[in-house]
PDB file of C-alpha atoms in Angstrom:
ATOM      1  CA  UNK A   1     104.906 165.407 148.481  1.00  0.00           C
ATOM      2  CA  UNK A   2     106.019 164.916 144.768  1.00  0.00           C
ATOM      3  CA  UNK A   3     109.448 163.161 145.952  1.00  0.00           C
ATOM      4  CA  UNK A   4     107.453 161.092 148.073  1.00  0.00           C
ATOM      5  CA  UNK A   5     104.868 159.759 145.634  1.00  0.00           C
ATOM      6  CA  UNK A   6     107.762 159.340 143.041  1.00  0.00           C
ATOM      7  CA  UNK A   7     110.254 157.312 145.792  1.00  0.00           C
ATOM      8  CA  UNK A   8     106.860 155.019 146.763  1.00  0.00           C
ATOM      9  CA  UNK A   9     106.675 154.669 142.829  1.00  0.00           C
ATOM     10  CA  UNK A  10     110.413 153.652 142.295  1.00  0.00           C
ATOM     11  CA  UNK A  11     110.033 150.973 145.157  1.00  0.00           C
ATOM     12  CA  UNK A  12     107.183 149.374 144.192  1.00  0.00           C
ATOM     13  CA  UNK A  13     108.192 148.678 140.093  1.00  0.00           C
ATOM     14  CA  UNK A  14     112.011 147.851 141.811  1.00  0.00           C
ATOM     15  CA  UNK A  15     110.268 145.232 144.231  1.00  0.00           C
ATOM     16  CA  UNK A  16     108.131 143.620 141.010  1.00  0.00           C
ATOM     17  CA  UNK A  17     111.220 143.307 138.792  1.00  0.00           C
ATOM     18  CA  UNK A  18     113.314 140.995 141.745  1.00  0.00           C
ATOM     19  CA  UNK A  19     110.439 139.348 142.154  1.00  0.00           C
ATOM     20  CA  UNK A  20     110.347 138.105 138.497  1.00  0.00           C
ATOM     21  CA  UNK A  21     113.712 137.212 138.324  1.00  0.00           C
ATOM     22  CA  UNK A  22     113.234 135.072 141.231  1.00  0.00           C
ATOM     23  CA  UNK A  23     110.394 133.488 139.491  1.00  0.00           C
ATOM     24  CA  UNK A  24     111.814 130.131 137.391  1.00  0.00           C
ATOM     25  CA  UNK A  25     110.315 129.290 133.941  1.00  0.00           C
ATOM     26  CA  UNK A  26     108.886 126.212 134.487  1.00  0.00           C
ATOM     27  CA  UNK A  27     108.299 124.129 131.495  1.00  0.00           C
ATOM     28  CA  UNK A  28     104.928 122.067 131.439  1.00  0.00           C
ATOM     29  CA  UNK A  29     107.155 118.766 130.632  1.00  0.00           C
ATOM     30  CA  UNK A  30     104.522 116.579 131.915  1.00  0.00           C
ATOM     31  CA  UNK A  31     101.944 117.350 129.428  1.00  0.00           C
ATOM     32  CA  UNK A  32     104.323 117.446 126.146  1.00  0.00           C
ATOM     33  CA  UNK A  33     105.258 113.935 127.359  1.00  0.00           C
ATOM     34  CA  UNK A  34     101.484 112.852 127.508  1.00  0.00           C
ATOM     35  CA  UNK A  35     100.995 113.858 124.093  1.00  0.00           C
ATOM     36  CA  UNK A  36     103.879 112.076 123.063  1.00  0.00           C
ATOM     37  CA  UNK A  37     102.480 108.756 124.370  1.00  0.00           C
ATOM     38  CA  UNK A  38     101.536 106.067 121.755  1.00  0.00           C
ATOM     39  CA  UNK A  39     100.279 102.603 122.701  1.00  0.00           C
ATOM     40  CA  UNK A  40     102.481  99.741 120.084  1.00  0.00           C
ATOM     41  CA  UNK A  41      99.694  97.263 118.838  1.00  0.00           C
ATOM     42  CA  UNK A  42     101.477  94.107 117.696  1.00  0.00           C
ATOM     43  CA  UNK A  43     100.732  93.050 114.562  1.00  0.00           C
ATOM     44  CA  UNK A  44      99.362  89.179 114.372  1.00  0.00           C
ATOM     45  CA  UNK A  45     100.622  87.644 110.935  1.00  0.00           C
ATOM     46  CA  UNK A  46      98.436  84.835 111.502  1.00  0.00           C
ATOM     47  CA  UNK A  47      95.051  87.065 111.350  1.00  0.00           C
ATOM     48  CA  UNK A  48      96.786  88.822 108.550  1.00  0.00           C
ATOM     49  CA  UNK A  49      96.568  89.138 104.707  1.00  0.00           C
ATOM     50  CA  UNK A  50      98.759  89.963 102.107  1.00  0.00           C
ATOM     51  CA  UNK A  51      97.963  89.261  98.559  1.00  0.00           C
ATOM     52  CA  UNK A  52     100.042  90.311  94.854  1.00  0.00           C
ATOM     53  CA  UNK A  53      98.723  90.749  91.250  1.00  0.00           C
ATOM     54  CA  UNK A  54     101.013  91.050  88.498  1.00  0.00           C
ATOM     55  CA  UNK A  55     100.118  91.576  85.120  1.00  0.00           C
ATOM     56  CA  UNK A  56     101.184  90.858  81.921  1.00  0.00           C
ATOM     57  CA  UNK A  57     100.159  91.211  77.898  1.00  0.00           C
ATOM     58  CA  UNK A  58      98.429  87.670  77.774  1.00  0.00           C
ATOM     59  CA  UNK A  59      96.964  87.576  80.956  1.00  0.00           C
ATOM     60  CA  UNK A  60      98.123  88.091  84.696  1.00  0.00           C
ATOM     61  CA  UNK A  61      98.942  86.127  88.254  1.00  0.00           C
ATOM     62  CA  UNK A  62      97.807  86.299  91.790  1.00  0.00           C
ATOM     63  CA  UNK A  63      99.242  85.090  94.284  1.00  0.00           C
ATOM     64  CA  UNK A  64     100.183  86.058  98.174  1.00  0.00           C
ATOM     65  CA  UNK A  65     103.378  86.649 101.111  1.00  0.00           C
ATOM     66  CA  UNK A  66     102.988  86.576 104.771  1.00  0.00           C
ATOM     67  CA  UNK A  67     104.028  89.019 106.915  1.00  0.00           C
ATOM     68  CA  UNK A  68     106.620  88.295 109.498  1.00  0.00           C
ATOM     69  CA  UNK A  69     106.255  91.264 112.224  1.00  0.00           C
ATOM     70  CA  UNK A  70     105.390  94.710 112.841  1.00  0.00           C
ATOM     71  CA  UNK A  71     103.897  97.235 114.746  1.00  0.00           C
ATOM     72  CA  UNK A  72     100.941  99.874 114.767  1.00  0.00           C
ATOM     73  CA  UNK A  73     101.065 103.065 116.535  1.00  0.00           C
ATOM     74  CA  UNK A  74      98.004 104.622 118.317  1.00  0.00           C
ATOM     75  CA  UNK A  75      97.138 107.332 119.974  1.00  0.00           C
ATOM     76  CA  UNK A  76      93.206 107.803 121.308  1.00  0.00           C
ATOM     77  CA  UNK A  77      91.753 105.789 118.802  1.00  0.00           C
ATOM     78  CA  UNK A  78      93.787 106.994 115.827  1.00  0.00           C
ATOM     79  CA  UNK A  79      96.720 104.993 114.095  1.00  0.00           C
ATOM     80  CA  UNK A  80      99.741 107.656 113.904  1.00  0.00           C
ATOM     81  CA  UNK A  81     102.322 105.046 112.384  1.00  0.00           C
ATOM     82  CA  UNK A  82     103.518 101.725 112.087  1.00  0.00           C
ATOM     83  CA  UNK A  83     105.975  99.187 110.706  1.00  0.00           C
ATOM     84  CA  UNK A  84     105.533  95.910 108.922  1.00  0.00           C
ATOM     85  CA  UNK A  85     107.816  93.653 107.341  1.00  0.00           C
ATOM     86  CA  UNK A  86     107.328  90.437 105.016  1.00  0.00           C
ATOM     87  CA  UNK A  87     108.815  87.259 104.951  1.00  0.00           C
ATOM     88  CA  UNK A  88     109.798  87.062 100.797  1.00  0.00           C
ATOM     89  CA  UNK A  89     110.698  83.972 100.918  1.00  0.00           C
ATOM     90  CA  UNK A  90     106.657  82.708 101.791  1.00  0.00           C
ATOM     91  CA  UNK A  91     106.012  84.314  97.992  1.00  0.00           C
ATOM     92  CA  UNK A  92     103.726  81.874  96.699  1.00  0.00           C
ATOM     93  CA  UNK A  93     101.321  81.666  93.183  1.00  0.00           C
ATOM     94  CA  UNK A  94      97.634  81.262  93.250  1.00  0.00           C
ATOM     95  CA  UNK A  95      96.265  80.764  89.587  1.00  0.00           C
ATOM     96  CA  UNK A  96      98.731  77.911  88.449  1.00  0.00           C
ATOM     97  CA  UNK A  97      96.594  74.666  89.200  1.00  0.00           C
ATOM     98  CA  UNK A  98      99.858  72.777  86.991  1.00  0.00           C
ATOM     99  CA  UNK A  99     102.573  71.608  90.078  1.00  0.00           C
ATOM    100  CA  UNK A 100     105.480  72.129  87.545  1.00  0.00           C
ATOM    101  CA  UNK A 101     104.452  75.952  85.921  1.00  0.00           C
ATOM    102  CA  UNK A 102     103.305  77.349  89.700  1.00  0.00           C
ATOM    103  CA  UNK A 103     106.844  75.632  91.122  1.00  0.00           C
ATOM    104  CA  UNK A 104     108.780  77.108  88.116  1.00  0.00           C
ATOM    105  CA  UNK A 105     107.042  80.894  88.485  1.00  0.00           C
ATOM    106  CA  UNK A 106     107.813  81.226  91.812  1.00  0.00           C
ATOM    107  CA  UNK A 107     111.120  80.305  91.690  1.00  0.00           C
ATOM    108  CA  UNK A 108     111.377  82.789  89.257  1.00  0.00           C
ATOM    109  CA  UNK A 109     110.123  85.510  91.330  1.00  0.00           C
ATOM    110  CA  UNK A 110     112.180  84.452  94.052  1.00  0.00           C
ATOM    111  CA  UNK A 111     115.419  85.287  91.542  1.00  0.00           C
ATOM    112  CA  UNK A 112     117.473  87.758  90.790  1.00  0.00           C
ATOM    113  CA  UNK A 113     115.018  88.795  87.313  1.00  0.00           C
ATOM    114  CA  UNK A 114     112.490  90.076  90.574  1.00  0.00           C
ATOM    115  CA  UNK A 115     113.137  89.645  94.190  1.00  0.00           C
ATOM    116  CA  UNK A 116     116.282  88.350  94.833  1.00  0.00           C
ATOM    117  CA  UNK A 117     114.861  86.520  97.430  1.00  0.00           C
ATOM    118  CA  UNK A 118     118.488  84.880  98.597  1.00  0.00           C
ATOM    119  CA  UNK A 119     120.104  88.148  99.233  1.00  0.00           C
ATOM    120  CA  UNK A 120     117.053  89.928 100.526  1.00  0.00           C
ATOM    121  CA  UNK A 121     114.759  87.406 102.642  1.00  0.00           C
ATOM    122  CA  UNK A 122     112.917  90.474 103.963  1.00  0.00           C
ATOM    123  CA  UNK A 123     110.512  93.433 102.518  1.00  0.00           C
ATOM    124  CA  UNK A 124     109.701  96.532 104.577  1.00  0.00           C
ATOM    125  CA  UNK A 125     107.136  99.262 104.965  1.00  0.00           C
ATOM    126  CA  UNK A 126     107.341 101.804 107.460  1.00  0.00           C
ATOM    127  CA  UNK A 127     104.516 104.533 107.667  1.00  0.00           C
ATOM    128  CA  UNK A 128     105.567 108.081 107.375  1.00  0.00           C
ATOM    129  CA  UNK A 129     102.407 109.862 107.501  1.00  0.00           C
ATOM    130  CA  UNK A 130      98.583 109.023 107.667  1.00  0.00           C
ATOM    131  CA  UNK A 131      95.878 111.653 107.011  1.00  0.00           C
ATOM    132  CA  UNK A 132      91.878 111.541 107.176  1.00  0.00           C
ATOM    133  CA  UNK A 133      90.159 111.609 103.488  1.00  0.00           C
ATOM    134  CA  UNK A 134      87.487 114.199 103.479  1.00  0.00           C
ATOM    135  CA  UNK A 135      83.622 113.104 103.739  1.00  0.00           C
ATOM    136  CA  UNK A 136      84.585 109.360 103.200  1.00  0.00           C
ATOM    137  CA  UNK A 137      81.892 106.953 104.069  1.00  0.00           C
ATOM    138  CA  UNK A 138      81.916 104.622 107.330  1.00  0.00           C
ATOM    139  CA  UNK A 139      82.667 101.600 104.956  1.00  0.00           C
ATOM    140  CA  UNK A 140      84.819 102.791 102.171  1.00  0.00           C
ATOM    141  CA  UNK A 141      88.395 103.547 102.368  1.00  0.00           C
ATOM    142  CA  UNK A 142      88.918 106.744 105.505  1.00  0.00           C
ATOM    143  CA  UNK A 143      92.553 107.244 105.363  1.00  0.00           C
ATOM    144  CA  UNK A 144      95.609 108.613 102.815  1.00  0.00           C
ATOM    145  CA  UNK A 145      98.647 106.148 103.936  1.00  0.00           C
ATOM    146  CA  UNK A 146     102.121 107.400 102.973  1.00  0.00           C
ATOM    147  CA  UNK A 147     105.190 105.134 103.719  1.00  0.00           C
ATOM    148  CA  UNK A 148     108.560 104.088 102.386  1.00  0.00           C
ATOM    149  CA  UNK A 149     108.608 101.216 101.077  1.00  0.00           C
ATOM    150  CA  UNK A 150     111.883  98.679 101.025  1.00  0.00           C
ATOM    151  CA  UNK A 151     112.266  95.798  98.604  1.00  0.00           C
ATOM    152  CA  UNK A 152     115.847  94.122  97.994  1.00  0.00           C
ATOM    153  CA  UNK A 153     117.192  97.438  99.755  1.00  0.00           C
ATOM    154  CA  UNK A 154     115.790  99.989  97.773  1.00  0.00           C
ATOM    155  CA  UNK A 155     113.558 102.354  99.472  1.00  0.00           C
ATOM    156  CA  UNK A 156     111.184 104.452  97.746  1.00  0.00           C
ATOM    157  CA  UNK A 157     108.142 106.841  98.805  1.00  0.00           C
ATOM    158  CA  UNK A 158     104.229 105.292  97.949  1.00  0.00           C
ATOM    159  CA  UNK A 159     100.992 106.259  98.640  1.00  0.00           C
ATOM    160  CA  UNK A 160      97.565 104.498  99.103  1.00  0.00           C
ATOM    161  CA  UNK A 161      94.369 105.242 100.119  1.00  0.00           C
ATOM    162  CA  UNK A 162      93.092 102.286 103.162  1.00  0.00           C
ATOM    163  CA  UNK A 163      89.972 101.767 105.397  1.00  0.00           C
ATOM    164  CA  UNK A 164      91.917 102.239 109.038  1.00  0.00           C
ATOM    165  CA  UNK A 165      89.621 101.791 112.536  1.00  0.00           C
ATOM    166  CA  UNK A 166      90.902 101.263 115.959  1.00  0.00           C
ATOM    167  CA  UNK A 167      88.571  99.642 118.126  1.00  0.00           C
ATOM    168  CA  UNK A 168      88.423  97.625 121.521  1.00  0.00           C
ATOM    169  CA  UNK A 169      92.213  96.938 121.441  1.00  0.00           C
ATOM    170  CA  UNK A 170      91.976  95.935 117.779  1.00  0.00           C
ATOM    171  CA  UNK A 171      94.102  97.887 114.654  1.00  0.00           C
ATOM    172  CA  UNK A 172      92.815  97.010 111.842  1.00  0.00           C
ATOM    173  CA  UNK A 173      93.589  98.388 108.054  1.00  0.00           C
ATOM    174  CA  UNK A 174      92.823  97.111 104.821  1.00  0.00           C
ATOM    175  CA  UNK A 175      93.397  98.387 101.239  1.00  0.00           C
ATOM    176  CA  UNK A 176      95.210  98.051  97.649  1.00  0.00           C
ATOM    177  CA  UNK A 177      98.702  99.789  97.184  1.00  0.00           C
ATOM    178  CA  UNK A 178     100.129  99.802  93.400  1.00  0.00           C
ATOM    179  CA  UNK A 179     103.898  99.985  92.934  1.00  0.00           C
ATOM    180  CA  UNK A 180     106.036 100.269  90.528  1.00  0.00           C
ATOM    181  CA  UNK A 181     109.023  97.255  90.464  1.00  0.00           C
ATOM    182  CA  UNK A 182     110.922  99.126  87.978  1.00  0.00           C
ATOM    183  CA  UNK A 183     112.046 101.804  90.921  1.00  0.00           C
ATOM    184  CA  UNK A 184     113.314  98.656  92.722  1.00  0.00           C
ATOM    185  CA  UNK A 185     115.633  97.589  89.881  1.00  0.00           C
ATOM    186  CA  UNK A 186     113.170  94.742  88.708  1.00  0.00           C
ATOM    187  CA  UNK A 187     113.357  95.226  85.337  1.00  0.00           C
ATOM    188  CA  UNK A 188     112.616  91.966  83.473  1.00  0.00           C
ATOM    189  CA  UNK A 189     110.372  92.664  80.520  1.00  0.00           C
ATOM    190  CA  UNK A 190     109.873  95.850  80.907  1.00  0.00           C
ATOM    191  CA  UNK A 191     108.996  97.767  78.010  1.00  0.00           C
ATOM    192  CA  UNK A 192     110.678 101.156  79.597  1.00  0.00           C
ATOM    193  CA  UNK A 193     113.935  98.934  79.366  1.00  0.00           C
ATOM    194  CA  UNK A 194     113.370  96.745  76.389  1.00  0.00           C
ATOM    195  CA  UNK A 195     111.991  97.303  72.977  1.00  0.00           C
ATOM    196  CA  UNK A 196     110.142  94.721  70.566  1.00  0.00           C
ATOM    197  CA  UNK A 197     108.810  92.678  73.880  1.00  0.00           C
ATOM    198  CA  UNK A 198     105.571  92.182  71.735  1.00  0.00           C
ATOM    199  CA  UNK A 199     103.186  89.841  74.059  1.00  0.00           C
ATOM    200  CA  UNK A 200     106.631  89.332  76.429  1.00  0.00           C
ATOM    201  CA  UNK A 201     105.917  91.912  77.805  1.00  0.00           C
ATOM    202  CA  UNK A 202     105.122  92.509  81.694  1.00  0.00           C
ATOM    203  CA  UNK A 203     103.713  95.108  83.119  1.00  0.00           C
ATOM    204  CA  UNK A 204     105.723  97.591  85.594  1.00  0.00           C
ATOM    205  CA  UNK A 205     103.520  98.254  88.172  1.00  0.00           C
ATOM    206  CA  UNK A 206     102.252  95.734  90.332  1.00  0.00           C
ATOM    207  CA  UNK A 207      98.995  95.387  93.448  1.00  0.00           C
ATOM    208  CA  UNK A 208      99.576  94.621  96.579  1.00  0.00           C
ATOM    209  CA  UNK A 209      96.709  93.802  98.820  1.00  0.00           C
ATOM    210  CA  UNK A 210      96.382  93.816 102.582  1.00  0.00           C
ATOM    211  CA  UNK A 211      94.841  93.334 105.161  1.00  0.00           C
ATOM    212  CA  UNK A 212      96.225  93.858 108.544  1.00  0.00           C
ATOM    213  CA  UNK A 213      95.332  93.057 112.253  1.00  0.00           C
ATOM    214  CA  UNK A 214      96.670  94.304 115.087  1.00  0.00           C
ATOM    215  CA  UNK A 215      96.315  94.173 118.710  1.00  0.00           C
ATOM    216  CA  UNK A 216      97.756  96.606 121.814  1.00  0.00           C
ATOM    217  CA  UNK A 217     100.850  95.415 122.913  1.00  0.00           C
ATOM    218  CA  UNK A 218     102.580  97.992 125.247  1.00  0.00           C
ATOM    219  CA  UNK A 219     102.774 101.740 125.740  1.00  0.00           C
ATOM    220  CA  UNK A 220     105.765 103.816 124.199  1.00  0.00           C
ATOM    221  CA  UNK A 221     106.664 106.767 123.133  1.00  0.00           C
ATOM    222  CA  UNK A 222     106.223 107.725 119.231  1.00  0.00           C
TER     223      UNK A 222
END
C-alpha cells in the first residue's frame, strides 16, 4: 500500500513539473507599450510668448524672441516632456523708444559680447523632468520644470517653477526661468570676470519669460 501511495505521489509532482516547462512566459508587451504612449502637441509660435529682462547697475532692458518650433509631450492630461527652440535672430528691445540706441543694443546682443547670433541662429530647451509642487493653488505656479538648456552650443541644467494645464487638446505653460549667461561664455561686464566695472557693470543672470501654447498633434511614443 505504502509503494503505491508513494508511486501515485511521484507521478503526479513528475506530471506538474512537464507541464510547467511546457508553459511559455509570456510577457504582457501590450500593456508596457500603452503606458509608453504619449500624444506630441505642436507647439504654435504664433499663440506664443517669450519675453527677456536684463539688468544692469543704472537701470535694465526688456525686450522679447519668438520661438520657432517644438513639441509637448502628454500623457492623460499630464505634460511628461517637451522641446522648444527659438529663433535668436527675432531678439528684439522693448524699452528703447530712440530708433538709433534700440537698433545699436540689439545688434549688440546679437554679437559675439552675448549671443553670437551669426554662428548660432538657434536656442534650445529640452525638458528633462517635470514634477507636481505640493499644495499649490489652482492659479499659481503647479509644476517644478527641469531642462537643459542650449545657447550658442553650450548646454547647461536649469530649473523653474511654471503653471502647466492640459485641457481640451490645449498645452499650455507659463512661468519665469532665471539663468545665468556667464555659464554660456557671455561674459561682457561681468563683475565675476572683470574688476573696477563701477556702474559698467551688468548683471549675470538674466529672466526669461514664457508663455507657451500648444495643441495635439499626433500620437508617439515617449
Amino acid at each position: 500500500m505504502k509503494k503505491t501511495l508513494l508511486f501515485l505521489l511521484t507521478s503526479a509532482l513528475l506530471a506538474t513539473s512537464a507541464t510547467a516547462q511546457k508553459k511559455p512566459m509570456v510577457k504582457s508587451v501590450g500593456a508596457i507599450d500603452a503606458r509608453s504612449q504619449a500624444a506630441t502637441y505642436k507647439l504654435q509660435p504664433q499663440l506664443s510668448t517669450l519675453g527677456w529682462v536684463g539688468k544692469k547697475v543704472t537701470g535694465q532692458h526688456t525686450g522679447t524672441m519668438q520661438f520657432k518650433e517644438g513639441s509637448v509631450l502628454v500623457k492623460g492630461n499630464q505634460v511628461t516632456g517637451g522641446t522648444f527652440v527659438v529663433d535668436m535672430t527675432t531678439v528684439k528691445d522693448e524699452d528703447l523708444t530712440d530708433a538709433g540706441m534700440n537698433a545699436k543694443l540689439v545688434g549688440h546682443l546679437k554679437s559675439d559680447d552675448f549671443f553670437s547670433v551669426e554662428k548660432n541662429p538657434t536656442s534650445t530647451f529640452k525638458i528633462t523632468s517635470i514634477a507636481p509642487i505640493a499644495g499649490a493653488a489652482a492659479d499659481a505656479n503647479n509644476m517644478t520644470v527641469t531642462g537643459d538648456l542650449t545657447i550658442k552650443g553650450i548646454t547647461n541644467s536649469i530649473t523653474f517653477p511654471a503653471k502647466v494645464g492640459v485641457k481640451n487638446g490645449i498645452a499650455a505653460a507659463s512661468g519665469s526661468a532665471t539663468v545665468d549667461r556667464t555659464k554660456y561664455d557671455i561674459k561682457f561686464r561681468s563683475t565675476s570676470f572683470f574688476e573696477s566695472l563701477g556702474d559698467k557693470a551688468i548683471d549675470n543672470d538674466f529672466t526669461l519669460n514664457f508663455n507657451v501654447i500648444a495643441k495635439q498633434d499626433a500620437v508617439a511614443k515617449q
